[in-house]
Tab-separated table of C-alpha atoms and ligand atoms in Angstrom:
chain	number	residue	atom	x	y	z
M	227	UNK	CA	8.138	-16.544	1.644
M	228	UNK	CA	8.190	-14.772	-2.108
M	229	UNK	CA	6.488	-11.160	-2.580
M	230	UNK	CA	6.080	-9.516	-6.190
M	231	UNK	CA	5.905	-5.724	-5.711
M	232	UNK	CA	6.286	-2.677	-7.024
M	233	UNK	CA	7.904	0.045	-5.804
M	234	UNK	CA	5.453	2.410	-3.505
M	235	UNK	CA	2.672	0.684	-4.814
M	236	UNK	CA	0.530	-1.001	-2.249
M	237	UNK	CA	2.914	-3.745	-1.505
M	238	UNK	CA	4.923	-1.889	0.245
M	239	UNK	CA	2.178	-2.386	3.102
M	240	UNK	CA	3.246	-6.031	2.923
M	241	UNK	CA	7.305	-5.209	2.934
M	242	UNK	CA	6.219	-2.791	5.840
M	243	UNK	CA	4.657	-5.803	8.015
M	244	UNK	CA	7.126	-8.178	7.020
M	245	UNK	CA	10.345	-6.049	8.349
M	246	UNK	CA	8.078	-4.934	11.429
M	247	UNK	CA	7.388	-9.099	11.681
M	248	UNK	CA	11.350	-9.939	10.722
M	249	UNK	CA	9.686	-12.408	8.804
M	250	UNK	CA	11.045	-14.290	5.932
M	251	UNK	CA	10.717	-13.407	2.852
M	252	UNK	CA	12.408	-12.726	-1.080
M	253	UNK	CA	11.259	-10.241	-3.016
M	254	UNK	CA	10.723	-9.754	-6.680
M	255	UNK	CA	10.104	-6.393	-8.432
M	256	UNK	CA	7.840	-6.033	-10.889
M	257	UNK	CA	7.439	-4.097	-13.973
M	258	UNK	CA	3.443	-3.243	-13.644
M	259	UNK	CA	3.549	-1.349	-16.922
M	260	UNK	CA	5.371	-4.620	-19.191
M	261	UNK	CA	3.831	-6.870	-16.567
M	262	UNK	CA	7.715	-7.965	-16.202
M	263	UNK	CA	9.297	-9.766	-13.193
M	264	UNK	CA	12.019	-8.511	-12.264
M	265	UNK	CA	13.795	-12.081	-13.215
M	266	UNK	CA	12.103	-11.580	-17.063
M	267	UNK	CA	9.312	-13.952	-16.554
M	268	UNK	CA	5.913	-12.571	-17.825
M	269	UNK	CA	4.135	-12.090	-14.647
M	270	UNK	CA	0.894	-12.754	-16.146
M	271	UNK	CA	1.648	-16.429	-16.407
M	272	UNK	CA	3.220	-15.884	-12.491
M	273	UNK	CA	-1.062	-14.029	-11.466
M	274	UNK	CA	-3.233	-13.325	-14.257
M	275	UNK	CA	-4.968	-9.917	-12.902
M	276	UNK	CA	-0.740	-8.715	-13.213
M	277	UNK	CA	-1.950	-6.415	-9.495
M	278	UNK	CA	0.751	-6.536	-6.725
M	279	UNK	CA	1.143	-7.939	-3.803
M	280	UNK	CA	1.174	-11.011	-4.591
M	281	UNK	CA	3.274	-13.856	-2.064
M	282	UNK	CA	4.176	-17.074	-3.404
M	283	UNK	CA	4.574	-19.782	-0.568
M	284	UNK	CA	5.240	-23.475	-0.309
M	285	UNK	CA	1.087	-23.942	-0.471
M	286	UNK	CA	0.744	-21.687	-3.769
M	287	UNK	CA	-0.008	-18.628	-3.778
M	288	UNK	CA	-1.778	-15.357	-2.010
M	289	UNK	CA	-2.701	-12.256	-3.539
M	290	UNK	CA	-4.981	-9.461	-2.129
M	291	UNK	CA	-4.004	-7.122	0.356
M	292	UNK	CA	-6.089	-8.167	3.389
M	293	UNK	CA	-5.403	-11.846	2.736
M	294	UNK	CA	-1.543	-11.068	2.210
M	295	UNK	CA	-1.606	-8.553	5.690
M	296	UNK	CA	-2.955	-10.577	8.101
M	297	UNK	CA	-1.501	-14.055	6.491
M	298	UNK	CA	1.551	-12.309	7.833
M	299	UNK	CA	-0.250	-10.914	10.658
M	300	UNK	CA	-1.433	-14.104	11.540
M	301	UNK	CA	2.381	-15.991	11.293
M	302	UNK	CA	4.349	-13.594	12.990
M	303	UNK	CA	2.313	-13.384	16.311
M	304	UNK	CA	4.969	-12.804	18.168
M	305	UNK	CA	5.146	-9.075	16.710
M	306	UNK	CA	1.209	-8.703	17.718
M	307	UNK	CA	0.698	-7.140	13.784
M	308	UNK	CA	-3.635	-7.875	14.495
M	309	UNK	CA	-5.496	-8.050	17.255
M	310	UNK	CA	-6.763	-10.995	18.473
M	311	UNK	CA	-10.322	-10.115	19.992
M	312	UNK	CA	-12.674	-10.994	18.358
M	313	UNK	CA	-14.289	-7.484	18.030
M	314	UNK	CA	-10.557	-6.282	17.363
M	315	UNK	CA	-10.309	-8.031	14.449
M	316	UNK	CA	-13.244	-7.890	13.225
M	317	UNK	CA	-12.195	-3.503	13.559
M	318	UNK	CA	-9.108	-4.791	11.476
M	319	UNK	CA	-11.584	-5.943	8.628
M	320	UNK	CA	-13.072	-3.993	8.858
M	321	UNK	CA	-10.671	-0.950	8.330
M	322	UNK	CA	-8.443	-3.215	5.238
M	323	UNK	CA	-11.779	-3.263	3.658
M	324	UNK	CA	-12.284	0.641	3.695
M	325	UNK	CA	-8.820	1.425	3.205
M	326	UNK	CA	-9.045	-0.891	0.144
M	327	UNK	CA	-12.493	-0.475	-1.280
M	328	UNK	CA	-13.497	2.723	-0.360
M	329	UNK	CA	-9.406	4.900	-0.665
M	330	UNK	CA	-7.691	2.361	-2.613
M	331	UNK	CA	-9.549	1.125	-5.709
M	332	UNK	CA	-12.713	3.993	-4.616
M	333	UNK	CA	-10.106	7.373	-4.821
M	334	UNK	CA	-6.664	6.681	-5.712
M	335	UNK	CA	-6.547	4.212	-8.806
M	336	UNK	CA	-8.706	6.424	-10.458
M	337	UNK	CA	-5.877	9.669	-9.563
M	338	UNK	CA	-3.370	8.241	-10.144
M	339	UNK	CA	-4.405	5.956	-13.589
M	340	UNK	CA	-2.894	8.264	-16.537
M	341	UNK	CA	-5.559	7.673	-19.099
M	342	UNK	CA	-8.232	8.761	-16.506
M	343	UNK	CA	-10.766	10.672	-18.452
M	344	UNK	CA	-11.245	13.669	-16.449
M	345	UNK	CA	-15.149	13.144	-14.924
M	346	UNK	CA	-14.052	9.812	-13.897
M	347	UNK	CA	-11.303	11.963	-11.735
M	348	UNK	CA	-14.031	14.350	-10.164
M	349	UNK	CA	-16.036	11.059	-9.442
M	350	UNK	CA	-13.620	10.059	-7.502
M	351	UNK	CA	-12.219	13.539	-5.742
M	352	UNK	CA	-16.079	14.030	-4.774
M	353	UNK	CA	-15.722	10.828	-2.342
M	354	UNK	CA	-12.842	12.255	-0.496
M	355	UNK	CA	-14.984	14.573	2.531
M	356	UNK	CA	-16.597	12.169	3.694
M	357	UNK	CA	-13.519	9.532	3.160
M	358	UNK	CA	-10.689	11.515	5.311
M	359	UNK	CA	-13.624	13.084	6.930
M	360	UNK	CA	-14.165	10.257	8.577
M	361	UNK	CA	-10.050	9.098	8.863
M	362	UNK	CA	-9.625	11.966	10.435
M	363	UNK	CA	-12.356	12.103	13.489
M	364	UNK	CA	-11.317	8.144	13.550
M	365	UNK	CA	-7.757	9.236	14.249
M	366	UNK	CA	-7.909	12.460	16.775
M	367	UNK	CA	-6.795	11.408	19.640
M	368	UNK	CA	-4.912	8.432	18.923
M	369	UNK	CA	-2.219	6.805	17.720
M	370	UNK	CA	-2.956	3.974	15.435
M	371	UNK	CA	-6.570	3.052	13.673
M	372	UNK	CA	-6.925	0.189	16.374
M	373	UNK	CA	-5.233	-0.035	19.834
M	374	UNK	CA	-2.090	-0.807	19.182
M	375	UNK	CA	0.530	-0.867	15.364
M	376	UNK	CA	-1.690	-2.850	12.614
M	377	UNK	CA	-0.986	-4.325	9.804
M	378	UNK	CA	-4.023	-1.725	8.243
M	379	UNK	CA	-1.385	0.846	9.888
M	380	UNK	CA	1.037	-1.021	7.456
M	381	UNK	CA	-1.585	-0.059	4.387
M	382	UNK	CA	-3.467	2.900	5.301
M	383	UNK	CA	0.452	4.512	5.497
M	384	UNK	CA	1.348	3.437	2.257
M	385	UNK	CA	-2.017	4.444	0.488
M	386	UNK	CA	-1.203	7.906	2.160
M	387	UNK	CA	1.977	8.428	0.628
M	388	UNK	CA	0.325	8.902	-3.450
M	389	UNK	CA	-1.612	11.795	-1.793
M	390	UNK	CA	1.969	13.043	-3.344
M	391	UNK	CA	1.069	12.849	-7.164
M	392	UNK	CA	-3.193	13.019	-6.656
M	393	UNK	CA	-5.265	16.416	-5.648
M	394	UNK	CA	-5.986	15.034	-2.387
M	395	UNK	CA	-5.142	17.820	-0.026
M	396	UNK	CA	-4.341	16.575	3.425
M	397	UNK	CA	-3.249	19.249	5.423
M	398	UNK	CA	-6.976	19.545	6.053
M	399	UNK	CA	-6.605	16.832	7.478
M	400	UNK	CA	-4.352	17.785	10.452
M	401	UNK	CA	-4.775	13.967	12.642
M	402	UNK	CA	-4.320	12.394	9.071
M	403	UNK	CA	-2.130	14.305	8.284
M	404	UNK	CA	-0.185	14.121	12.108
M	405	UNK	CA	-0.632	9.708	11.738
M	406	UNK	CA	1.468	9.781	8.424
M	407	UNK	CA	3.967	11.414	9.054
M	408	UNK	CA	4.013	9.500	12.766
M	409	UNK	CA	3.749	6.235	10.800
M	410	UNK	CA	6.372	7.430	8.446
M	411	UNK	CA	9.385	7.434	11.418
M	412	UNK	CA	8.726	4.609	12.489
M	413	UNK	CA	12.399	2.179	11.392
M	414	UNK	CA	10.537	-0.603	9.721
M	415	UNK	CA	8.522	1.794	7.455
M	416	UNK	CA	11.347	4.120	7.409
M	417	UNK	CA	13.373	1.183	5.577
M	418	UNK	CA	10.759	0.356	3.776
M	419	UNK	CA	9.435	3.354	2.593
M	420	UNK	CA	13.541	5.005	1.931
M	421	UNK	CA	14.976	0.799	0.097
M	422	UNK	CA	11.566	1.108	-1.812
M	423	UNK	CA	11.848	4.714	-2.770
M	424	UNK	CA	15.457	4.396	-3.881
M	425	UNK	CA	14.479	1.640	-6.269
M	426	UNK	CA	11.432	3.543	-7.502
M	427	UNK	CA	13.409	6.402	-8.326
M	428	UNK	CA	15.621	4.282	-10.887
M	429	UNK	CA	12.283	3.165	-12.110
M	430	UNK	CA	11.703	7.220	-13.062
M	431	UNK	CA	15.240	7.744	-14.055
M	432	UNK	CA	15.509	4.282	-16.449
M	433	UNK	CA	11.855	6.120	-18.295
M	434	UNK	CA	12.822	9.247	-18.424
M	435	UNK	CA	16.066	9.023	-19.779
M	436	UNK	CA	18.159	12.422	-19.626
M	437	UNK	CA	17.685	15.220	-22.219
M	438	UNK	CA	20.700	14.818	-24.607
M	439	UNK	CA	19.762	11.230	-25.043
M	440	UNK	CA	16.588	11.685	-26.416
Y	62	GSH	N1	-7.721	-5.467	-4.832
Y	62	GSH	C1	-5.498	-6.328	-5.061
Y	62	GSH	C2	-5.403	-4.527	-5.663
Y	62	GSH	C3	-4.164	-4.606	-6.028
Y	62	GSH	C4	-4.213	-2.550	-6.379
Y	62	GSH	O1	-4.953	-2.129	-6.828
Y	62	GSH	N2	-2.651	-3.138	-6.600
Y	62	GSH	C5	-1.772	-1.740	-8.019
Y	62	GSH	C6	-0.302	-1.700	-7.617
Y	62	GSH	S1	-1.147	-0.407	-5.583
Y	62	GSH	C7	-1.545	-2.662	-9.148
Y	62	GSH	O2	-0.795	-4.111	-9.435
Y	62	GSH	N3	-1.836	-1.777	-10.298
Y	62	GSH	C8	-1.691	-2.476	-11.093
Y	62	GSH	C9	-2.570	-2.504	-12.741
Y	62	GSH	O3	-3.772	-2.029	-12.197
Y	62	GSH	O4	-2.523	-2.866	-13.916
Y	62	GSH	C10	-5.176	-6.091	-3.566
Y	62	GSH	O5	-6.230	-5.618	-2.080
Y	62	GSH	O6	-4.350	-6.902	-3.252
């Protein structure tokens, strides 16, 4: 399978899941600003929504973090990235939906977009206390969102990274902050993060040439 990704975007979660599972995967970087895949193709011709992650399979394409992450987990059952029981699976779905809607799109997307108005940013920040308060209570005394590491932790790690570049202050949520740090020490997460950080820094350097060249 082939994963279309952008460095340090939410697609980082799928890379982490692939490393956890030792999945056979190749990666195609996407320049989201220009909507170009690394091989030069117009990305909207591949994914009309222009979003990552996007997974190319022999059977066709798969979109949406929640679906892709659960697909990787189900395809690599030995990695135990998703619970097997009914309630556990529903809780996994609950966390994936919460992370995708309440955190990713509801709070961080507007805060990360350069074009967001101050009013919309204030509205997004207004949701932080209830959402992060819920997360804090869920993580006190727990290592992971569920009984063991799951693809929901991979997604939450990717989203929490964005607190570094937004006004969401993790120090107000010590259990969430400790969880984020702990996940960052996991080998699959360290590997995925280091690789994408390198690509991200390269991308930023290309965007902002040294002053002497401008
Ligand atoms: N609903 C999608 C949202 C994915 C998403 O927002 N991806 C961001 C990167 S974190 C993206 O591709 N942004 C590019 C854009 O909005 O043009 C999912 O869950 O996969």
